[in-house]
Amino acid sequence: PPPFQKPMAIISFSYDPSRTLKFDDSSLRYFVDPPIGAQLSYGYDRWIRRPEEKGRIDGLLKAFSRAKAQRNVSLADVAVVSWRGVMTKILTAPYEDRDGWELNVMSINGTMYFEEHVSDKKLEDKNNIEPRHRIQMYYGYAFESYGTSDTPRRLSTSSQISDEPPCWGGDVDTNVQWCSVVRTKLGNTRLLIGGEVDCIRDRYDGNTESFVELKTSLTIRGPQDDARFEKKLLKFYFQSFLLGVPEIIVGFRTPSGQVRDVQSFKTGEIPRLVRGKPGAWDPSLCLDWGQQFLSFLRQIVEETDGKPETVWRVNFVPKDGVNVVKLEDNLVEEVVGKEDRVGFLPRWYWDE
């Protein structure tokens, strides 16, 4: 497989409760042990849920622009700028048998920019998910509350005074995020990837070594559950691998949201856990495909020379592959969405 360079953190930023982006670590959380027996439905009715929106990369571009201005690290050869979620979808595509995806792509001065394309219909569906799925989604966020603190050690609060369960880290507000932007390389393609980091162990000193990802999964009751979990590990693995997150903590829960067991997985060791199993996946196949996909895409979009505002649409169909089309003006308009943009890039970035 093509070599993948260890991700190097170049800049971090926070989103606060009003969804304002700040170049500080005010939203950073520290890992603390989530308690066994924790009830993940707690606080559900107070969940402040950020509405689903188009997959814009504005925050990532602000960070890219600031990092370039600080000149701490050479960013002249960046070939791809993308959120981590999009790169995860690309790399795991060979094993995806259910969910297709679409990307918008622009190419300027040799750099490709990726934005997940979310149609208005899909956006509506995402914002109106059925209650059963909505609470399952919440369980994951509640686990993050139990497993994080805003100080490196959990301050003991006396539970008698408040009716909060022990170790609750505060009500869930999904506007609040701490994000890291890393520079890495797949084969000879330099990537700039941004993504949310759930928490860190002990202290943050500017590298990814202390990053921790928190996940939940149903308790494993038999071979079928086991196979399902191993399939989930593919996404867990690449999500963390791409940002350089070395550790994934999984809370195994009952269907009604009670934590039964908490396990730590070292990201680098996950492929070995599934090797030789019936539904095993191989990360080197994913990296190989990823490299082929990026060079195939680059060859196509580099035809935009002279018209950098061209937007391309990549469509992935499971078990079938990808196709790429140049968008007609009316579809570009849908991408712009009545905002001050050139394609999907904000005007201020375009003008820089």
GROMACS .gro file of C-alpha atoms in nm:
model
  352
    1PRO     CA    1   0.000   0.000   0.000
    2PRO     CA    2   0.108   0.362  -0.038
    3PRO     CA    3   0.282   0.502   0.272
    4PHE     CA    4   0.071   0.719   0.502
    5GLN     CA    5   0.264   0.985   0.690
    6LYS     CA    6   0.200   1.028   1.063
    7PRO     CA    7  -0.039   1.325   1.095
    8MET     CA    8   0.114   1.640   1.237
    9ALA     CA    9  -0.112   1.887   1.421
   10ILE     CA   10  -0.064   2.239   1.283
   11ILE     CA   11  -0.346   2.441   1.441
   12SER     CA   12  -0.651   2.392   1.664
   13PHE     CA   13  -0.968   2.591   1.724
   14SER     CA   14  -1.288   2.590   1.928
   15TYR     CA   15  -1.655   2.643   1.852
   16ASP     CA   16  -1.839   2.795   2.150
   17PRO     CA   17  -2.211   2.755   2.238
   18SER     CA   18  -2.304   3.034   1.993
   19ARG     CA   19  -2.112   2.841   1.723
   20THR     CA   20  -1.849   3.116   1.703
   21LEU     CA   21  -1.508   2.995   1.590
   22LYS     CA   22  -1.218   3.095   1.818
   23PHE     CA   23  -0.851   3.018   1.772
   24ASP     CA   24  -0.807   2.892   2.125
   25ASP     CA   25  -0.855   2.571   2.323
   26SER     CA   26  -1.154   2.688   2.528
   27SER     CA   27  -1.371   2.394   2.414
   28LEU     CA   28  -1.104   2.131   2.477
   29ARG     CA   29  -1.211   1.850   2.713
   30TYR     CA   30  -1.003   1.608   2.919
   31PHE     CA   31  -1.059   1.234   2.936
   32VAL     CA   32  -1.186   1.096   3.267
   33ASP     CA   33  -1.304   0.738   3.325
   34PRO     CA   34  -1.672   0.700   3.230
   35PRO     CA   35  -1.855   0.510   3.506
   36ILE     CA   36  -1.987   0.157   3.447
   37GLY     CA   37  -2.365   0.162   3.488
   38ALA     CA   38  -2.402   0.520   3.360
   39GLN     CA   39  -2.743   0.586   3.209
   40LEU     CA   40  -2.696   0.746   2.867
   41SER     CA   41  -3.051   0.875   2.835
   42TYR     CA   42  -2.988   1.125   3.116
   43GLY     CA   43  -3.027   1.489   3.007
   44TYR     CA   44  -3.185   1.396   2.672
   45ASP     CA   45  -3.462   1.655   2.706
   46ARG     CA   46  -3.201   1.930   2.759
   47TRP     CA   47  -2.986   1.837   2.457
   48ILE     CA   48  -2.901   2.148   2.256
   49ARG     CA   49  -2.872   1.998   1.912
   50ARG     CA   50  -2.693   2.190   1.640
   51PRO     CA   51  -2.910   2.170   1.329
   52GLU     CA   52  -2.764   1.966   1.045
   53GLU     CA   53  -2.623   2.193   0.778
   54LYS     CA   54  -2.448   2.172   0.443
   55GLY     CA   55  -2.100   2.022   0.471
   56ARG     CA   56  -1.924   2.359   0.445
   57ILE     CA   57  -1.549   2.380   0.496
   58ASP     CA   58  -1.540   2.747   0.609
   59GLY     CA   59  -1.398   2.671   0.955
   60LEU     CA   60  -1.125   2.457   0.804
   61LEU     CA   61  -1.041   2.732   0.552
   62LYS     CA   62  -1.013   2.992   0.831
   63ALA     CA   63  -0.767   2.762   1.007
   64PHE     CA   64  -0.575   2.691   0.684
   65SER     CA   65  -0.552   3.061   0.609
   66ARG     CA   66  -0.434   3.142   0.963
   67ALA     CA   67  -0.176   2.858   0.960
   68LYS     CA   68  -0.038   2.984   0.628
   69ALA     CA   69  -0.007   3.337   0.771
   70GLN     CA   70   0.179   3.206   1.078
   71ARG     CA   71   0.423   3.022   0.847
   72ASN     CA   72   0.501   2.765   1.118
   73VAL     CA   73   0.489   2.488   0.865
   74SER     CA   74   0.509   2.469   0.487
   75LEU     CA   75   0.163   2.440   0.335
   76ALA     CA   76   0.256   2.529  -0.021
   77ASP     CA   77   0.225   2.172  -0.147
   78VAL     CA   78  -0.118   2.088   0.002
   79ALA     CA   79  -0.305   1.888  -0.265
   80VAL     CA   80  -0.630   1.818  -0.075
   81VAL     CA   81  -0.821   2.018   0.187
   82SER     CA   82  -1.100   1.819   0.354
   83TRP     CA   83  -1.284   1.749   0.675
   84ARG     CA   84  -1.193   1.413   0.827
   85GLY     CA   85  -1.547   1.273   0.777
   86VAL     CA   86  -1.520   1.307   0.399
   87MET     CA   87  -1.177   1.140   0.386
   88THR     CA   88  -1.313   0.856   0.603
   89LYS     CA   89  -1.596   0.799   0.354
   90ILE     CA   90  -1.351   0.795   0.064
   91LEU     CA   91  -1.108   0.549   0.225
   92THR     CA   92  -1.374   0.307   0.353
   93ALA     CA   93  -1.568   0.301   0.022
   94PRO     CA   94  -1.432  -0.042  -0.087
   95TYR     CA   95  -1.616  -0.204   0.205
   96GLU     CA   96  -1.928   0.017   0.200
   97ASP     CA   97  -2.231  -0.184   0.088
   98ARG     CA   98  -2.514   0.043   0.201
   99ASP     CA   99  -2.459   0.420   0.201
  100GLY     CA  100  -2.365   0.616  -0.107
  101TRP     CA  101  -2.224   0.969  -0.087
  102GLU     CA  102  -2.167   1.279  -0.296
  103LEU     CA  103  -1.890   1.535  -0.289
  104ASN     CA  104  -1.846   1.876  -0.441
  105VAL     CA  105  -1.489   1.938  -0.556
  106MET     CA  106  -1.306   2.252  -0.668
  107SER     CA  107  -0.944   2.277  -0.780
  108ILE     CA  108  -0.744   2.598  -0.744
  109ASN     CA  109  -0.370   2.631  -0.807
  110GLY     CA  110  -0.319   2.257  -0.772
  111THR     CA  111  -0.517   2.222  -0.447
  112MET     CA  112  -0.842   2.023  -0.447
  113TYR     CA  113  -1.110   2.128  -0.198
  114PHE     CA  114  -1.372   1.872  -0.090
  115GLU     CA  115  -1.716   1.947   0.051
  116GLU     CA  116  -1.974   1.681   0.127
  117HIS     CA  117  -2.277   1.750  -0.092
  118VAL     CA  118  -2.598   1.737   0.107
  119SER     CA  119  -2.911   1.793  -0.099
  120ASP     CA  120  -3.199   1.994   0.052
  121LYS     CA  121  -3.402   1.673   0.074
  122LYS     CA  122  -3.122   1.490   0.257
  123LEU     CA  123  -3.077   1.786   0.491
  124GLU     CA  124  -3.445   1.775   0.579
  125ASP     CA  125  -3.424   1.399   0.647
  126LYS     CA  126  -3.118   1.449   0.869
  127ASN     CA  127  -3.299   1.713   1.074
  128ASN     CA  128  -3.613   1.499   1.110
  129ILE     CA  129  -3.473   1.164   1.217
  130GLU     CA  130  -3.711   0.928   1.389
  131PRO     CA  131  -3.710   0.936   1.771
  132ARG     CA  132  -3.553   0.591   1.804
  133HIS     CA  133  -3.249   0.693   1.600
  134ARG     CA  134  -3.235   1.034   1.763
  135ILE     CA  135  -3.199   0.887   2.113
  136GLN     CA  136  -2.935   0.640   1.994
  137MET     CA  137  -2.742   0.934   1.851
  138TYR     CA  138  -2.777   1.109   2.187
  139TYR     CA  139  -2.634   0.809   2.376
  140GLY     CA  140  -2.301   0.872   2.201
  141TYR     CA  141  -2.297   1.237   2.311
  142ALA     CA  142  -2.401   1.149   2.667
  143PHE     CA  143  -2.112   0.901   2.685
  144GLU     CA  144  -1.881   1.190   2.592
  145SER     CA  145  -2.024   1.392   2.881
  146TYR     CA  146  -1.962   1.110   3.130
  147GLY     CA  147  -1.613   1.052   2.989
  148THR     CA  148  -1.485   1.410   2.976
  149SER     CA  149  -1.423   1.703   3.207
  150ASP     CA  150  -1.309   2.061   3.153
  151THR     CA  151  -1.017   1.998   3.389
  152PRO     CA  152  -0.758   1.716   3.368
  153ARG     CA  153  -0.899   1.557   3.686
  154ARG     CA  154  -1.268   1.522   3.753
  155LEU     CA  155  -1.362   1.761   4.032
  156SER     CA  156  -1.577   1.572   4.279
  157THR     CA  157  -1.915   1.737   4.307
  158SER     CA  158  -2.132   1.626   4.589
  159SER     CA  159  -2.423   1.453   4.422
  160GLN     CA  160  -2.651   1.499   4.722
  161ILE     CA  161  -2.696   1.866   4.640
  162SER     CA  162  -2.770   1.824   4.272
  163ASP     CA  163  -2.981   1.555   4.116
  164GLU     CA  164  -2.715   1.491   3.851
  165PRO     CA  165  -2.588   1.136   3.827
  166PRO     CA  166  -2.231   1.081   3.951
  167CYS     CA  167  -1.961   1.177   3.697
  168TRP     CA  168  -2.197   1.366   3.465
  169GLY     CA  169  -1.982   1.618   3.277
  170GLY     CA  170  -2.253   1.868   3.187
  171ASP     CA  171  -2.550   1.891   2.951
  172VAL     CA  172  -2.491   1.816   2.585
  173ASP     CA  173  -2.455   2.107   2.341
  174THR     CA  174  -2.340   1.987   2.002
  175ASN     CA  175  -2.251   2.342   1.894
  176VAL     CA  176  -1.946   2.317   2.118
  177GLN     CA  177  -1.649   2.143   1.957
  178TRP     CA  178  -1.273   2.141   1.975
  179CYS     CA  179  -1.108   2.074   1.638
  180SER     CA  180  -0.759   1.993   1.525
  181VAL     CA  181  -0.615   2.044   1.177
  182VAL     CA  182  -0.338   1.808   1.071
  183ARG     CA  183  -0.097   1.785   0.781
  184THR     CA  184  -0.033   1.439   0.648
  185LYS     CA  185   0.046   1.255   0.325
  186LEU     CA  186  -0.102   0.957   0.140
  187GLY     CA  187   0.160   0.830  -0.106
  188ASN     CA  188   0.284   1.155  -0.258
  189THR     CA  189  -0.041   1.349  -0.201
  190ARG     CA  190  -0.016   1.607   0.076
  191LEU     CA  191  -0.343   1.631   0.274
  192LEU     CA  192  -0.476   1.895   0.511
  193ILE     CA  193  -0.747   1.738   0.727
  194GLY     CA  194  -0.957   1.891   1.003
  195GLY     CA  195  -1.180   1.715   1.251
  196GLU     CA  196  -1.333   1.724   1.596
  197VAL     CA  197  -1.130   1.573   1.881
  198ASP     CA  198  -1.345   1.443   2.168
  199CYS     CA  199  -1.088   1.486   2.441
  200ILE     CA  200  -0.724   1.454   2.540
  201ARG     CA  201  -0.541   1.256   2.806
  202ASP     CA  202  -0.370   1.465   3.076
  203ARG     CA  203  -0.241   1.758   2.873
  204TYR     CA  204  -0.224   1.900   2.521
  205ASP     CA  205   0.119   2.005   2.404
  206GLY     CA  206   0.046   2.064   2.039
  207ASN     CA  207   0.077   1.710   1.905
  208THR     CA  208  -0.175   1.432   1.850
  209GLU     CA  209  -0.026   1.184   2.101
  210SER     CA  210  -0.276   1.271   2.374
  211PHE     CA  211  -0.590   1.268   2.152
  212VAL     CA  212  -0.872   1.031   2.256
  213GLU     CA  213  -1.184   0.935   2.059
  214LEU     CA  214  -1.497   0.819   2.245
  215LYS     CA  215  -1.748   0.578   2.091
  216THR     CA  216  -2.046   0.370   2.199
  217SER     CA  217  -2.160   0.033   2.068
  218LEU     CA  218  -2.415  -0.228   2.170
  219THR     CA  219  -2.289  -0.494   2.411
  220ILE     CA  220  -2.172  -0.805   2.227
  221ARG     CA  221  -2.398  -1.102   2.297
  222GLY     CA  222  -2.294  -1.346   2.026
  223PRO     CA  223  -2.110  -1.403   1.696
  224GLN     CA  224  -2.350  -1.184   1.500
  225ASP     CA  225  -2.294  -0.886   1.731
  226ASP     CA  226  -1.923  -0.956   1.715
  227ALA     CA  227  -1.921  -0.943   1.335
  228ARG     CA  228  -2.124  -0.621   1.342
  229PHE     CA  229  -1.878  -0.460   1.583
  230GLU     CA  230  -1.578  -0.564   1.373
  231LYS     CA  231  -1.740  -0.396   1.074
  232LYS     CA  232  -1.791  -0.078   1.279
  233LEU     CA  233  -1.423  -0.087   1.373
  234LEU     CA  234  -1.330  -0.005   1.011
  235LYS     CA  235  -1.489   0.344   1.043
  236PHE     CA  236  -1.362   0.384   1.400
  237TYR     CA  237  -1.012   0.300   1.278
  238PHE     CA  238  -0.993   0.537   0.982
  239GLN     CA  239  -1.162   0.827   1.162
  240SER     CA  240  -0.890   0.816   1.426
  241PHE     CA  241  -0.603   0.713   1.198
  242LEU     CA  242  -0.658   1.016   0.971
  243LEU     CA  243  -0.621   1.268   1.257
  244GLY     CA  244  -0.347   1.076   1.435
  245VAL     CA  245  -0.570   0.983   1.732
  246PRO     CA  246  -0.387   0.695   1.908
  247GLU     CA  247  -0.664   0.571   2.138
  248ILE     CA  248  -1.035   0.490   2.106
  249ILE     CA  249  -1.245   0.431   2.418
  250VAL     CA  250  -1.561   0.230   2.351
  251GLY     CA  251  -1.855   0.223   2.591
  252PHE     CA  252  -2.056  -0.095   2.540
  253ARG     CA  253  -2.420  -0.025   2.622
  254THR     CA  254  -2.753  -0.204   2.651
  255PRO     CA  255  -3.030  -0.124   2.398
  256SER     CA  256  -3.182   0.109   2.661
  257GLY     CA  257  -2.857   0.302   2.701
  258GLN     CA  258  -2.688   0.167   3.012
  259VAL     CA  259  -2.308   0.139   3.005
  260ARG     CA  260  -2.205  -0.221   3.080
  261ASP     CA  261  -1.836  -0.215   2.994
  262VAL     CA  262  -1.570   0.033   2.883
  263GLN     CA  263  -1.273  -0.078   2.672
  264SER     CA  264  -0.971   0.104   2.535
  265PHE     CA  265  -0.839   0.020   2.187
  266LYS     CA  266  -0.507   0.136   2.047
  267THR     CA  267  -0.587   0.267   1.699
  268GLY     CA  268  -0.276   0.111   1.543
  269GLU     CA  269  -0.365  -0.236   1.673
  270ILE     CA  270  -0.724  -0.247   1.546
  271PRO     CA  271  -0.646  -0.403   1.203
  272ARG     CA  272  -0.484  -0.698   1.380
  273LEU     CA  273  -0.803  -0.761   1.578
  274VAL     CA  274  -1.004  -0.831   1.264
  275ARG     CA  275  -0.735  -1.005   1.056
  276GLY     CA  276  -0.832  -1.357   0.958
  277LYS     CA  277  -1.196  -1.317   1.068
  278PRO     CA  278  -1.478  -1.404   0.820
  279GLY     CA  279  -1.570  -1.042   0.740
  280ALA     CA  280  -1.219  -0.903   0.782
  281TRP     CA  281  -1.121  -0.573   0.623
  282ASP     CA  282  -0.772  -0.470   0.519
  283PRO     CA  283  -0.660  -0.109   0.569
  284SER     CA  284  -0.391  -0.134   0.301
  285LEU     CA  285  -0.661  -0.204   0.041
  286CYS     CA  286  -0.838   0.116   0.156
  287LEU     CA  287  -0.520   0.325   0.132
  288ASP     CA  288  -0.450   0.180  -0.212
  289TRP     CA  289  -0.798   0.268  -0.331
  290GLY     CA  290  -0.770   0.613  -0.171
  291GLN     CA  291  -0.452   0.689  -0.360
  292GLN     CA  292  -0.604   0.571  -0.689
  293PHE     CA  293  -0.919   0.774  -0.625
  294LEU     CA  294  -0.723   1.095  -0.554
  295SER     CA  295  -0.502   1.065  -0.862
  296PHE     CA  296  -0.802   0.975  -1.083
  297LEU     CA  297  -0.987   1.279  -0.949
  298ARG     CA  298  -0.690   1.510  -0.990
  299GLN     CA  299  -0.652   1.415  -1.356
  300ILE     CA  300  -1.014   1.503  -1.420
  301VAL     CA  301  -1.045   1.828  -1.226
  302GLU     CA  302  -0.717   1.973  -1.348
  303GLU     CA  303  -0.898   2.032  -1.676
  304THR     CA  304  -1.056   2.336  -1.506
  305ASP     CA  305  -0.750   2.546  -1.589
  306GLY     CA  306  -0.865   2.895  -1.668
  307LYS     CA  307  -1.198   2.839  -1.487
  308PRO     CA  308  -1.111   2.776  -1.124
  309GLU     CA  309  -1.472   2.846  -1.021
  310THR     CA  310  -1.578   2.518  -1.184
  311VAL     CA  311  -1.747   2.277  -0.941
  312TRP     CA  312  -1.734   1.900  -0.990
  313ARG     CA  313  -1.969   1.646  -0.837
  314VAL     CA  314  -1.837   1.306  -0.730
  315ASN     CA  315  -2.101   1.041  -0.677
  316PHE     CA  316  -2.022   0.712  -0.506
  317VAL     CA  317  -2.258   0.415  -0.541
  318PRO     CA  318  -2.183   0.117  -0.315
  319LYS     CA  319  -2.047  -0.190  -0.497
  320ASP     CA  320  -2.046   0.012  -0.819
  321GLY     CA  321  -1.782   0.285  -0.789
  322VAL     CA  322  -1.754   0.658  -0.845
  323ASN     CA  323  -1.840   0.890  -1.128
  324VAL     CA  324  -1.744   1.255  -1.168
  325VAL     CA  325  -1.935   1.523  -1.358
  326LYS     CA  326  -1.880   1.894  -1.413
  327LEU     CA  327  -2.179   2.083  -1.270
  328GLU     CA  328  -2.397   2.298  -1.494
  329ASP     CA  329  -2.468   2.655  -1.378
  330ASN     CA  330  -2.807   2.575  -1.224
  331LEU     CA  331  -2.651   2.305  -1.002
  332VAL     CA  332  -2.363   2.535  -0.908
  333GLU     CA  333  -2.629   2.783  -0.794
  334GLU     CA  334  -2.772   2.517  -0.562
  335VAL     CA  335  -2.421   2.465  -0.419
  336VAL     CA  336  -2.373   2.841  -0.363
  337GLY     CA  337  -2.715   2.849  -0.195
  338LYS     CA  338  -2.774   3.228  -0.206
  339GLU     CA  339  -2.459   3.288   0.003
  340ASP     CA  340  -2.158   3.504  -0.080
  341ARG     CA  341  -1.955   3.227  -0.238
  342VAL     CA  342  -1.769   3.126  -0.550
  343GLY     CA  343  -1.881   2.766  -0.590
  344PHE     CA  344  -1.875   2.645  -0.230
  345LEU     CA  345  -1.574   2.855  -0.127
  346PRO     CA  346  -1.654   3.166   0.077
  347ARG     CA  347  -1.585   3.490  -0.109
  348TRP     CA  348  -1.327   3.610   0.148
  349TYR     CA  349  -1.119   3.297   0.089
  350TRP     CA  350  -1.150   3.323  -0.287
  351ASP     CA  351  -1.028   3.682  -0.272
  352GLU     CA  352  -0.721   3.602  -0.059
   0.00000   0.00000   0.00000
